[in-house]
Every structure is written in C-alpha cells, then in structure tokens.
C-alpha atoms as an extended CHARMM CRD file, in Angstrom:
* protein
*
       260  EXT
         1         1  MET       CA             11.8090000000      -11.2700000000        6.4190000000  PROA      1               0.0000000000
         2         2  LYS       CA              9.5580000000      -14.3560000000        6.2650000000  PROA      2               0.0000000000
         3         3  GLY       CA             11.1100000000      -15.4680000000        2.9840000000  PROA      3               0.0000000000
         4         4  VAL       CA              7.7730000000      -15.4570000000        1.1440000000  PROA      4               0.0000000000
         5         5  ILE       CA              9.0210000000      -13.1330000000       -1.6000000000  PROA      5               0.0000000000
         6         6  LYS       CA             12.4100000000      -14.1970000000       -2.9170000000  PROA      6               0.0000000000
         7         7  LEU       CA             13.9450000000      -11.8240000000       -5.4380000000  PROA      7               0.0000000000
         8         8  PRO       CA             16.5410000000      -13.1500000000       -7.8990000000  PROA      8               0.0000000000
         9         9  GLY       CA             20.0230000000      -12.7480000000       -6.4810000000  PROA      9               0.0000000000
        10        10  PHE       CA             18.8230000000      -12.0890000000       -2.9290000000  PROA      10              0.0000000000
        11        11  SER       CA             20.9910000000      -13.4070000000       -0.1100000000  PROA      11              0.0000000000
        12        12  LEU       CA             21.5910000000      -12.7190000000        3.5690000000  PROA      12              0.0000000000
        13        13  PRO       CA             22.8460000000      -10.6390000000        5.2700000000  PROA      13              0.0000000000
        14        14  ALA       CA             20.7830000000       -7.8630000000        3.6910000000  PROA      14              0.0000000000
        15        15  VAL       CA             19.3260000000       -4.4570000000        4.6050000000  PROA      15              0.0000000000
        16        16  PRO       CA             15.4920000000       -4.6400000000        4.6040000000  PROA      16              0.0000000000
        17        17  GLY       CA             13.1410000000       -1.9180000000        3.4780000000  PROA      17              0.0000000000
        18        18  TYR       CA             11.5940000000       -0.7170000000        0.1950000000  PROA      18              0.0000000000
        19        19  ASP       CA              9.8600000000        2.5990000000        0.9330000000  PROA      19              0.0000000000
        20        20  LEU       CA             11.7990000000        5.7960000000        1.5030000000  PROA      20              0.0000000000
        21        21  ALA       CA             11.5820000000        9.5660000000        1.6450000000  PROA      21              0.0000000000
        22        22  GLY       CA             14.5710000000       11.8620000000        1.8520000000  PROA      22              0.0000000000
        23        23  VAL       CA             16.7570000000       14.5200000000        0.2850000000  PROA      23              0.0000000000
        24        24  VAL       CA             18.9560000000       13.9760000000       -2.7780000000  PROA      24              0.0000000000
        25        25  VAL       CA             22.6150000000       14.4080000000       -1.7630000000  PROA      25              0.0000000000
        26        26  LYS       CA             24.2950000000       13.2210000000       -4.9730000000  PROA      26              0.0000000000
        27        27  VAL       CA             23.2640000000       12.3900000000       -8.5440000000  PROA      27              0.0000000000
        28        28  GLY       CA             24.8460000000       10.2060000000      -11.2010000000  PROA      28              0.0000000000
        29        29  ARG       CA             25.8450000000       11.3170000000      -14.6920000000  PROA      29              0.0000000000
        30        30  GLU       CA             22.7080000000        9.8060000000      -16.2800000000  PROA      30              0.0000000000
        31        31  VAL       CA             20.2390000000       11.5810000000      -13.9810000000  PROA      31              0.0000000000
        32        32  LYS       CA             18.1490000000       14.0170000000      -16.0160000000  PROA      32              0.0000000000
        33        33  GLU       CA             15.4130000000       15.4890000000      -13.7900000000  PROA      33              0.0000000000
        34        34  LEU       CA             16.3890000000       15.2870000000      -10.1190000000  PROA      34              0.0000000000
        35        35  LYS       CA             19.0340000000       17.4660000000       -8.5190000000  PROA      35              0.0000000000
        36        36  VAL       CA             20.8720000000       17.7680000000       -5.2170000000  PROA      36              0.0000000000
        37        37  GLY       CA             18.5440000000       19.1740000000       -2.5500000000  PROA      37              0.0000000000
        38        38  ASP       CA             15.3150000000       17.7900000000       -4.0440000000  PROA      38              0.0000000000
        39        39  GLU       CA             12.9320000000       16.2420000000       -1.5210000000  PROA      39              0.0000000000
        40        40  VAL       CA             11.8420000000       12.9020000000       -2.9630000000  PROA      40              0.0000000000
        41        41  TYR       CA              9.9870000000        9.7040000000       -2.1370000000  PROA      41              0.0000000000
        42        42  GLY       CA              9.5380000000        6.3180000000       -3.7790000000  PROA      42              0.0000000000
        43        43  PHE       CA             10.5220000000        2.7070000000       -3.3470000000  PROA      43              0.0000000000
        44        44  MET       CA             13.4940000000        0.5940000000       -4.3010000000  PROA      44              0.0000000000
        45        45  PHE       CA             11.8490000000       -2.2210000000       -6.2190000000  PROA      45              0.0000000000
        46        46  HSD       CA             15.2280000000       -3.5640000000       -7.3130000000  PROA      46              0.0000000000
        47        47  ALA       CA             16.6630000000       -3.8330000000       -3.7960000000  PROA      47              0.0000000000
        48        48  LYS       CA             18.3350000000       -7.2270000000       -3.2700000000  PROA      48              0.0000000000
        49        49  LYS       CA             20.8180000000       -6.5630000000       -0.4840000000  PROA      49              0.0000000000
        50        50  ASP       CA             20.7740000000       -2.8270000000        0.1370000000  PROA      50              0.0000000000
        51        51  GLY       CA             17.3230000000       -1.6650000000        1.2740000000  PROA      51              0.0000000000
        52        52  THR       CA             16.0300000000        1.5890000000        2.7020000000  PROA      52              0.0000000000
        53        53  LEU       CA             16.4770000000        1.0650000000        6.4570000000  PROA      53              0.0000000000
        54        54  ALA       CA             19.7770000000        2.8990000000        6.2910000000  PROA      54              0.0000000000
        55        55  GLU       CA             21.1390000000        6.4340000000        6.4270000000  PROA      55              0.0000000000
        56        56  TYR       CA             21.6990000000        6.5490000000        2.6460000000  PROA      56              0.0000000000
        57        57  ALA       CA             20.2090000000        4.6710000000       -0.2980000000  PROA      57              0.0000000000
        58        58  ALA       CA             21.2320000000        4.5560000000       -3.9700000000  PROA      58              0.0000000000
        59        59  VAL       CA             18.0420000000        4.6120000000       -6.0290000000  PROA      59              0.0000000000
        60        60  GLU       CA             17.3150000000        4.7080000000       -9.7460000000  PROA      60              0.0000000000
        61        61  GLU       CA             15.8190000000        8.0310000000      -10.7880000000  PROA      61              0.0000000000
        62        62  SER       CA             12.8200000000        6.3110000000      -12.4090000000  PROA      62              0.0000000000
        63        63  PHE       CA             11.6970000000        5.0340000000       -8.9810000000  PROA      63              0.0000000000
        64        64  LEU       CA             11.5400000000        8.4690000000       -7.3440000000  PROA      64              0.0000000000
        65        65  ALA       CA              9.1390000000       11.4070000000       -7.4940000000  PROA      65              0.0000000000
        66        66  LEU       CA              9.1890000000       14.8230000000       -5.8530000000  PROA      66              0.0000000000
        67        67  LYS       CA              7.6280000000       14.6370000000       -2.4040000000  PROA      67              0.0000000000
        68        68  PRO       CA              4.2850000000       16.4460000000       -2.0760000000  PROA      68              0.0000000000
        69        69  LYS       CA              4.9530000000       19.6300000000       -0.1140000000  PROA      69              0.0000000000
        70        70  LYS       CA              1.9350000000       18.9730000000        2.1090000000  PROA      70              0.0000000000
        71        71  LEU       CA              3.4390000000       15.7620000000        3.4740000000  PROA      71              0.0000000000
        72        72  ARG       CA              6.0850000000       15.3980000000        6.1550000000  PROA      72              0.0000000000
        73        73  PHE       CA              8.9110000000       12.9680000000        5.3930000000  PROA      73              0.0000000000
        74        74  GLY       CA              7.4610000000       10.2670000000        7.6440000000  PROA      74              0.0000000000
        75        75  GLU       CA              4.0690000000       10.5340000000        5.9400000000  PROA      75              0.0000000000
        76        76  ALA       CA              5.6350000000       10.4190000000        2.4880000000  PROA      76              0.0000000000
        77        77  ALA       CA              7.7670000000        7.3940000000        3.3800000000  PROA      77              0.0000000000
        78        78  SER       CA              4.6250000000        5.4680000000        4.3390000000  PROA      78              0.0000000000
        79        79  LEU       CA              3.0410000000        5.7540000000        0.9090000000  PROA      79              0.0000000000
        80        80  PRO       CA              4.9730000000        4.5410000000       -2.1720000000  PROA      80              0.0000000000
        81        81  VAL       CA              4.4410000000        0.7530000000       -2.0330000000  PROA      81              0.0000000000
        82        82  VAL       CA              0.8820000000        0.8410000000       -0.6800000000  PROA      82              0.0000000000
        83        83  ILE       CA             -0.4560000000        3.6470000000       -2.8480000000  PROA      83              0.0000000000
        84        84  GLN       CA              0.9870000000        2.1090000000       -6.0150000000  PROA      84              0.0000000000
        85        85  THR       CA             -0.3030000000       -1.3320000000       -4.9920000000  PROA      85              0.0000000000
        86        86  ALA       CA             -3.7670000000        0.0880000000       -4.3350000000  PROA      86              0.0000000000
        87        87  TYR       CA             -3.8770000000        2.0910000000       -7.5690000000  PROA      87              0.0000000000
        88        88  GLY       CA             -2.4220000000       -0.6060000000       -9.8040000000  PROA      88              0.0000000000
        89        89  GLY       CA             -4.7220000000       -3.3240000000       -8.5090000000  PROA      89              0.0000000000
        90        90  LEU       CA             -7.8550000000       -1.1990000000       -8.9040000000  PROA      90              0.0000000000
        91        91  GLU       CA             -6.8100000000       -0.1420000000      -12.3990000000  PROA      91              0.0000000000
        92        92  ARG       CA             -6.1660000000       -3.6890000000      -13.5500000000  PROA      92              0.0000000000
        93        93  ALA       CA             -9.4120000000       -4.9170000000      -11.9660000000  PROA      93              0.0000000000
        94        94  GLY       CA            -11.2950000000       -2.3970000000      -14.0730000000  PROA      94              0.0000000000
        95        95  LEU       CA            -12.8420000000       -0.3310000000      -11.2960000000  PROA      95              0.0000000000
        96        96  SER       CA            -14.4830000000        2.7420000000      -12.7990000000  PROA      96              0.0000000000
        97        97  HSD       CA            -17.1120000000        5.3870000000      -12.1450000000  PROA      97              0.0000000000
        98        98  GLY       CA            -20.3540000000        3.9390000000      -10.7920000000  PROA      98              0.0000000000
        99        99  LYS       CA            -19.0160000000        0.4860000000       -9.9020000000  PROA      99              0.0000000000
       100       100  SER       CA            -19.0020000000       -1.0900000000       -6.4390000000  PROA      100             0.0000000000
       101       101  LEU       CA            -16.0330000000       -2.3890000000       -4.4670000000  PROA      101             0.0000000000
       102       102  LEU       CA            -15.4210000000       -4.6450000000       -1.4590000000  PROA      102             0.0000000000
       103       103  VAL       CA            -12.0640000000       -4.3160000000        0.3220000000  PROA      103             0.0000000000
       104       104  LEU       CA            -10.9180000000       -7.2030000000        2.5030000000  PROA      104             0.0000000000
       105       105  GLY       CA             -8.6090000000       -5.7600000000        5.1450000000  PROA      105             0.0000000000
       106       106  GLY       CA             -9.6710000000       -2.1360000000        4.8910000000  PROA      106             0.0000000000
       107       107  ALA       CA             -7.6750000000       -0.8900000000        7.8850000000  PROA      107             0.0000000000
       108       108  GLY       CA             -4.2800000000       -2.1540000000        6.6980000000  PROA      108             0.0000000000
       109       109  GLY       CA             -1.5890000000       -0.2380000000        4.8540000000  PROA      109             0.0000000000
       110       110  VAL       CA             -2.9210000000       -1.0730000000        1.3940000000  PROA      110             0.0000000000
       111       111  GLY       CA             -6.5920000000       -1.2270000000        2.3850000000  PROA      111             0.0000000000
       112       112  THR       CA             -6.7190000000        2.3250000000        3.7470000000  PROA      112             0.0000000000
       113       113  LEU       CA             -5.4460000000        3.6120000000        0.3820000000  PROA      113             0.0000000000
       114       114  ILE       CA             -7.7480000000        1.3660000000       -1.6720000000  PROA      114             0.0000000000
       115       115  ILE       CA            -10.8130000000        2.8860000000        0.0120000000  PROA      115             0.0000000000
       116       116  GLN       CA             -9.6560000000        6.4570000000       -0.6100000000  PROA      116             0.0000000000
       117       117  LEU       CA             -8.5220000000        5.9270000000       -4.1990000000  PROA      117             0.0000000000
       118       118  ALA       CA            -11.6940000000        4.0380000000       -5.0850000000  PROA      118             0.0000000000
       119       119  LYS       CA            -13.7860000000        7.0170000000       -4.0200000000  PROA      119             0.0000000000
       120       120  GLU       CA            -11.6160000000        9.9890000000       -4.9670000000  PROA      120             0.0000000000
       121       121  VAL       CA             -9.7850000000        8.7620000000       -8.0900000000  PROA      121             0.0000000000
       122       122  PHE       CA            -11.8550000000        5.9520000000       -9.6250000000  PROA      122             0.0000000000
       123       123  GLY       CA            -15.3260000000        7.2840000000       -8.7440000000  PROA      123             0.0000000000
       124       124  ALA       CA            -16.7190000000        4.1180000000       -7.1860000000  PROA      124             0.0000000000
       125       125  SER       CA            -20.4080000000        4.4570000000       -6.3510000000  PROA      125             0.0000000000
       126       126  ARG       CA            -20.2200000000        2.2230000000       -3.2810000000  PROA      126             0.0000000000
       127       127  VAL       CA            -17.2880000000        0.9820000000       -1.2190000000  PROA      127             0.0000000000
       128       128  ALA       CA            -17.5560000000       -1.6740000000        1.4810000000  PROA      128             0.0000000000
       129       129  ALA       CA            -14.6180000000       -2.7800000000        3.6250000000  PROA      129             0.0000000000
       130       130  THR       CA            -13.8750000000       -5.2720000000        6.3950000000  PROA      130             0.0000000000
       131       131  SER       CA            -12.0140000000       -4.7460000000        9.6670000000  PROA      131             0.0000000000
       132       132  SER       CA            -12.1340000000       -5.6460000000       13.3390000000  PROA      132             0.0000000000
       133       133  THR       CA            -14.6430000000       -3.9170000000       15.6190000000  PROA      133             0.0000000000
       134       134  GLY       CA            -12.3320000000       -1.1440000000       16.8060000000  PROA      134             0.0000000000
       135       135  LYS       CA            -11.4590000000        0.0420000000       13.3070000000  PROA      135             0.0000000000
       136       136  LEU       CA            -14.9340000000        0.3840000000       11.7650000000  PROA      136             0.0000000000
       137       137  GLU       CA            -15.0910000000        4.1440000000       12.3440000000  PROA      137             0.0000000000
       138       138  LEU       CA            -11.7250000000        4.5580000000       10.6150000000  PROA      138             0.0000000000
       139       139  LEU       CA            -13.1160000000        2.8370000000        7.5180000000  PROA      139             0.0000000000
       140       140  LYS       CA            -16.0700000000        5.2240000000        7.4620000000  PROA      140             0.0000000000
       141       141  SER       CA            -13.8090000000        8.2530000000        7.9030000000  PROA      141             0.0000000000
       142       142  LEU       CA            -11.8110000000        7.1480000000        4.8490000000  PROA      142             0.0000000000
       143       143  GLY       CA            -14.9420000000        7.0110000000        2.7070000000  PROA      143             0.0000000000
       144       144  ALA       CA            -16.3420000000        3.4930000000        3.1260000000  PROA      144             0.0000000000
       145       145  ASP       CA            -20.1210000000        3.4010000000        2.6920000000  PROA      145             0.0000000000
       146       146  LEU       CA            -20.3620000000        0.0660000000        4.4940000000  PROA      146             0.0000000000
       147       147  ALA       CA            -17.9680000000       -0.9950000000        7.2680000000  PROA      147             0.0000000000
       148       148  ILE       CA            -18.1700000000       -4.7500000000        7.9560000000  PROA      148             0.0000000000
       149       149  ASP       CA            -17.0400000000       -6.2110000000       11.2700000000  PROA      149             0.0000000000
       150       150  TYR       CA            -15.3980000000       -9.5020000000       10.2480000000  PROA      150             0.0000000000
       151       151  THR       CA            -15.5490000000      -10.7680000000       13.8400000000  PROA      151             0.0000000000
       152       152  LYS       CA            -19.3570000000      -10.7270000000       13.6550000000  PROA      152             0.0000000000
       153       153  VAL       CA            -20.3290000000      -10.9040000000        9.9700000000  PROA      153             0.0000000000
       154       154  ASN       CA            -19.3610000000      -13.2800000000        7.1720000000  PROA      154             0.0000000000
       155       155  PHE       CA            -19.0910000000      -10.8520000000        4.2640000000  PROA      155             0.0000000000
       156       156  GLU       CA            -19.6420000000      -13.6060000000        1.6920000000  PROA      156             0.0000000000
       157       157  ASP       CA            -23.0940000000      -14.3030000000        3.1610000000  PROA      157             0.0000000000
       158       158  LEU       CA            -24.3330000000      -10.7480000000        2.5880000000  PROA      158             0.0000000000
       159       159  PRO       CA            -26.9920000000      -10.4600000000       -0.1290000000  PROA      159             0.0000000000
       160       160  GLU       CA            -25.0710000000       -7.5770000000       -1.7200000000  PROA      160             0.0000000000
       161       161  LYS       CA            -22.4270000000       -8.5530000000       -4.2880000000  PROA      161             0.0000000000
       162       162  PHE       CA            -19.7140000000       -6.3410000000       -5.7650000000  PROA      162             0.0000000000
       163       163  ASP       CA            -18.2090000000       -5.4780000000       -9.1530000000  PROA      163             0.0000000000
       164       164  VAL       CA            -14.6880000000       -5.6870000000       -7.7360000000  PROA      164             0.0000000000
       165       165  VAL       CA            -13.3150000000       -7.4220000000       -4.6340000000  PROA      165             0.0000000000
       166       166  TYR       CA             -9.8110000000       -6.4230000000       -3.5130000000  PROA      166             0.0000000000
       167       167  ASP       CA             -8.3210000000       -9.0580000000       -1.1960000000  PROA      167             0.0000000000
       168       168  THR       CA             -5.3990000000       -7.9110000000        0.9690000000  PROA      168             0.0000000000
       169       169  VAL       CA             -5.6810000000      -10.6690000000        3.6020000000  PROA      169             0.0000000000
       170       170  GLY       CA             -5.6860000000      -13.9930000000        1.6980000000  PROA      170             0.0000000000
       171       171  GLU       CA             -9.4180000000      -14.8670000000        1.7290000000  PROA      171             0.0000000000
       172       172  ILE       CA             -9.6650000000      -15.6180000000       -1.9600000000  PROA      172             0.0000000000
       173       173  GLU       CA            -12.2110000000      -18.4890000000       -1.7700000000  PROA      173             0.0000000000
       174       174  ARG       CA            -14.5810000000      -16.3630000000        0.3120000000  PROA      174             0.0000000000
       175       175  ALA       CA            -13.9820000000      -13.3880000000       -1.9880000000  PROA      175             0.0000000000
       176       176  ALA       CA            -15.1790000000      -15.4760000000       -4.9380000000  PROA      176             0.0000000000
       177       177  LYS       CA            -18.5880000000      -15.7300000000       -3.2430000000  PROA      177             0.0000000000
       178       178  ALA       CA            -18.8900000000      -11.9430000000       -2.8790000000  PROA      178             0.0000000000
       179       179  VAL       CA            -18.2430000000      -10.8470000000       -6.4620000000  PROA      179             0.0000000000
       180       180  LYS       CA            -20.9110000000      -10.1950000000       -9.0820000000  PROA      180             0.0000000000
       181       181  PRO       CA            -21.0520000000      -12.3480000000      -12.2230000000  PROA      181             0.0000000000
       182       182  GLY       CA            -18.5970000000      -10.7900000000      -14.6610000000  PROA      182             0.0000000000
       183       183  GLY       CA            -16.7750000000       -8.9690000000      -11.8820000000  PROA      183             0.0000000000
       184       184  SER       CA            -13.1210000000       -9.0480000000      -10.8620000000  PROA      184             0.0000000000
       185       185  ILE       CA            -11.1490000000      -10.1920000000       -7.8240000000  PROA      185             0.0000000000
       186       186  VAL       CA             -7.6370000000       -8.9220000000       -7.2140000000  PROA      186             0.0000000000
       187       187  THR       CA             -5.4150000000      -10.3470000000       -4.4790000000  PROA      187             0.0000000000
       188       188  ILE       CA             -1.9910000000       -9.2660000000       -3.2780000000  PROA      188             0.0000000000
       189       189  VAL       CA             -1.4980000000      -12.3610000000       -1.1130000000  PROA      189             0.0000000000
       190       190  LYS       CA              0.6860000000      -14.9540000000       -2.8150000000  PROA      190             0.0000000000
       191       191  GLN       CA             -1.1340000000      -18.2820000000       -3.0890000000  PROA      191             0.0000000000
       192       192  ASN       CA              0.3620000000      -21.7650000000       -3.4730000000  PROA      192             0.0000000000
       193       193  LYS       CA             -2.6920000000      -22.8890000000       -5.3900000000  PROA      193             0.0000000000
       194       194  THR       CA             -4.5620000000      -22.0010000000       -8.5440000000  PROA      194             0.0000000000
       195       195  LEU       CA             -6.7410000000      -18.9340000000       -8.0750000000  PROA      195             0.0000000000
       196       196  PRO       CA            -10.4690000000      -19.3980000000       -8.7180000000  PROA      196             0.0000000000
       197       197  PRO       CA            -11.7300000000      -17.3120000000      -11.6430000000  PROA      197             0.0000000000
       198       198  PRO       CA            -12.1580000000      -14.3690000000      -11.9470000000  PROA      198             0.0000000000
       199       199  ALA       CA             -9.3280000000      -13.8070000000       -9.4300000000  PROA      199             0.0000000000
       200       200  PHE       CA             -5.7960000000      -12.7020000000      -10.3140000000  PROA      200             0.0000000000
       201       201  PHE       CA             -2.6520000000      -11.9420000000       -8.3500000000  PROA      201             0.0000000000
       202       202  PHE       CA             -1.2760000000       -8.4050000000       -8.5480000000  PROA      202             0.0000000000
       203       203  ALA       CA              2.3710000000       -7.5960000000       -7.8440000000  PROA      203             0.0000000000
       204       204  VAL       CA              3.3070000000       -3.9190000000       -7.8200000000  PROA      204             0.0000000000
       205       205  THR       CA              6.2590000000       -2.4720000000       -9.7060000000  PROA      205             0.0000000000
       206       206  SER       CA              7.8740000000        0.8560000000       -8.9070000000  PROA      206             0.0000000000
       207       207  ASN       CA              7.3770000000        3.7880000000      -11.2310000000  PROA      207             0.0000000000
       208       208  ARG       CA              7.2870000000        7.5020000000      -10.6610000000  PROA      208             0.0000000000
       209       209  SER       CA              4.3860000000        8.0980000000      -13.0610000000  PROA      209             0.0000000000
       210       210  THR       CA              1.8070000000        6.7250000000      -10.6080000000  PROA      210             0.0000000000
       211       211  LEU       CA              3.1780000000        8.8920000000       -7.7940000000  PROA      211             0.0000000000
       212       212  GLU       CA              3.0990000000       11.9440000000      -10.0690000000  PROA      212             0.0000000000
       213       213  LYS       CA             -0.4420000000       11.1330000000      -11.2220000000  PROA      213             0.0000000000
       214       214  LEU       CA             -1.6790000000       10.9330000000       -7.6190000000  PROA      214             0.0000000000
       215       215  LYS       CA              0.2540000000       13.9550000000       -6.3530000000  PROA      215             0.0000000000
       216       216  PRO       CA             -2.6760000000       16.4190000000       -6.7690000000  PROA      216             0.0000000000
       217       217  PHE       CA             -4.8720000000       14.1960000000       -4.5650000000  PROA      217             0.0000000000
       218       218  LEU       CA             -2.1670000000       14.1160000000       -1.8780000000  PROA      218             0.0000000000
       219       219  GLU       CA             -1.5030000000       17.8690000000       -2.0650000000  PROA      219             0.0000000000
       220       220  SER       CA             -5.2210000000       18.6430000000       -1.7530000000  PROA      220             0.0000000000
       221       221  GLY       CA             -5.6780000000       16.2400000000        1.1580000000  PROA      221             0.0000000000
       222       222  LYS       CA             -8.3360000000       14.2240000000       -0.6660000000  PROA      222             0.0000000000
       223       223  VAL       CA             -6.0940000000       11.1870000000       -0.2100000000  PROA      223             0.0000000000
       224       224  LYS       CA             -4.1830000000       10.9410000000        3.0750000000  PROA      224             0.0000000000
       225       225  PRO       CA             -1.5310000000        8.6290000000        4.4930000000  PROA      225             0.0000000000
       226       226  VAL       CA             -2.7800000000        6.5220000000        7.3920000000  PROA      226             0.0000000000
       227       227  ILE       CA             -0.1110000000        5.8880000000       10.0120000000  PROA      227             0.0000000000
       228       228  ASP       CA             -0.5050000000        3.7610000000       13.1380000000  PROA      228             0.0000000000
       229       229  PRO       CA             -0.7250000000        5.7320000000       16.4250000000  PROA      229             0.0000000000
       230       230  LYS       CA              2.3720000000        3.9220000000       17.7400000000  PROA      230             0.0000000000
       231       231  ASN       CA              4.4870000000        5.7170000000       15.1240000000  PROA      231             0.0000000000
       232       232  PRO       CA              7.1290000000        6.7980000000       14.5900000000  PROA      232             0.0000000000
       233       233  PHE       CA              9.5560000000        4.0740000000       15.6280000000  PROA      233             0.0000000000
       234       234  PRO       CA             13.1260000000        5.3370000000       16.0320000000  PROA      234             0.0000000000
       235       235  PHE       CA             15.8560000000        3.5250000000       14.1210000000  PROA      235             0.0000000000
       236       236  SER       CA             16.9310000000        1.7760000000       17.3360000000  PROA      236             0.0000000000
       237       237  GLN       CA             13.4950000000        0.0710000000       17.4900000000  PROA      237             0.0000000000
       238       238  VAL       CA             13.3360000000       -1.4750000000       14.0190000000  PROA      238             0.0000000000
       239       239  ILE       CA             13.0090000000       -4.9730000000       15.5110000000  PROA      239             0.0000000000
       240       240  GLU       CA             10.1460000000       -3.8180000000       17.7440000000  PROA      240             0.0000000000
       241       241  ALA       CA              8.4330000000       -2.3030000000       14.6970000000  PROA      241             0.0000000000
       242       242  PHE       CA              8.6370000000       -5.5830000000       12.7700000000  PROA      242             0.0000000000
       243       243  SER       CA              7.3510000000       -7.4820000000       15.8110000000  PROA      243             0.0000000000
       244       244  TYR       CA              4.3680000000       -5.1480000000       16.0810000000  PROA      244             0.0000000000
       245       245  LEU       CA              3.7020000000       -5.5590000000       12.3570000000  PROA      245             0.0000000000
       246       246  GLN       CA              3.5680000000       -9.3310000000       12.8270000000  PROA      246             0.0000000000
       247       247  THR       CA              0.7260000000       -9.0070000000       15.3530000000  PROA      247             0.0000000000
       248       248  ARG       CA             -1.4830000000       -7.8590000000       12.4290000000  PROA      248             0.0000000000
       249       249  ARG       CA             -2.9650000000       -5.2230000000       14.7280000000  PROA      249             0.0000000000
       250       250  ALA       CA             -1.3130000000       -2.2210000000       13.0990000000  PROA      250             0.0000000000
       251       251  THR       CA             -3.5740000000        0.4210000000       11.5690000000  PROA      251             0.0000000000
       252       252  GLY       CA             -2.2310000000        1.7190000000        8.2810000000  PROA      252             0.0000000000
       253       253  LYS       CA              1.5490000000        1.9040000000        8.0720000000  PROA      253             0.0000000000
       254       254  LEU       CA              4.5450000000        1.8520000000       10.3850000000  PROA      254             0.0000000000
       255       255  VAL       CA              7.3540000000        4.3480000000        9.8700000000  PROA      255             0.0000000000
       256       256  ILE       CA             10.9830000000        4.2760000000       10.9860000000  PROA      256             0.0000000000
       257       257  HSD       CA             11.9440000000        7.9020000000       11.6660000000  PROA      257             0.0000000000
       258       258  PRO       CA             14.3650000000        9.4520000000       12.0960000000  PROA      258             0.0000000000
       259       259  VAL       CA             17.0650000000        7.2670000000       10.5890000000  PROA      259             0.0000000000
       260       260  PRO       CA             20.3880000000        8.5030000000       12.0400000000  PROA      260             0.0000000000
C-alpha cells in the first residue's frame, strides 16, 4: 500500500493481501496433492494484481499446505507470511541450540513468532525482546527470558550482547551495538543504505515445506498464532484494519474474516 515493495509487473488498481486460509473449490490439471474440499493455508507470493482480500483466490499448489486441524481459519490465515519470515530469518542467521537471541519488535506479527520458534524449534538458550510497556507480559508469555521496555531502556547499552539480533523495526545501527563479535544480524526492514556488517536483509519466499515442517508445533500448541484483540475485522472494514495497522499499535496480526 505504501509502495515500498514493488513487484515486477505490479500496477494499480490491484487487490491487496498475501496470506489466506480457505477451502479448495477447484483444482487445475497439474495439481498432484490437493483436492476439492481440502482446508488449506499459505500465501500468494506471486500476487501482482489479484491478492487474497477477495472471495476466491487462484494459488499455485506449491504455496499451500493443509491447515492444522487445531487452528480456526482466522488463526491459520494470520500465520503464513510471519511464520515463514520468522523461521527463514532465524535459519539463515544460524540460530541453534544454546545460542542467545535479541528480537527488536517482539510484540509484532513477525516478532511474536520469532520468540516462539527460537525457543521451541531452534533451542535458543536465552531470548530477549523489546516492546512498549503494555506488551512486556505478552513477551514473557511467549517465552522471552528478558522483556525490554524500549520506552525506558536503550537495549544497545545493556552489558549483555547476543549471538543473533533479529530486527523487525528498522533499528539496524543500534542492533549492530547489541550483537556479539562473530554474531549475526537479520533485518526485514528494507534499507536505502548499505547495511553494517554482520547485518543482512531477509526477504521471505513462499513454500509449503516450511509450513509442513512447523505443523507439529502448531498442532501441539507449542507455537501459537498471536492475533490482536480488535480482531476479526469484517470485510467491510478492510480500510479500518489498514488504518489501525499504520498506528503500529497492533499486537500480533490483524485478520479479515469472514470474507463474503
């Protein structure tokens, strides 16, 4: 909507939206694994003009996975982009068992999944995360060992440094002061300048294998979707949902449901 990410061939007018969850109503001749009636979720990485804020969406089979039975459709729709962004960034940054992690923006859509995956999937020994005052308890409930109030504490001034820093808010220069020598910094905020080493930009791509790999953690409840209390927004309030998102006060994800 802001025009920050411009995909090749994109033009207006266009239907926004990447994430989706729904029921398969028709399959093409090349579809091998999914069938009519399957409950699926995923995201349309290739969407240029026809996004997911619509009654129907045509999606490549490779972008979809079977929806975990434990999750409602609204919960499932909140996950694909953020959970794959969280997982892919941690994997590329080299987070592994026994390492420490600092998450900048721990209460956001991606941040809430980073905390959980770091603990439950990657085996991080210590996870710290930043948020505003009112969201510190949420961070702790998700598994953060240290919840940092960014309105009162400059995280880069803390004596503790971290093996990996995951920046979801665009504080890359400050992040560079919080990482251990030899550590990694991953950011998902596009920068118009050269990133200071050892930082790198991570852009997620859609693939069902990550969703399938994480399905046991979602079915068991070890990893949970985090959805803002204002949810769900009905289809008639899409503009209000985007406006609320722009306030940067949302906790976790916003969901449009039901779509008529």
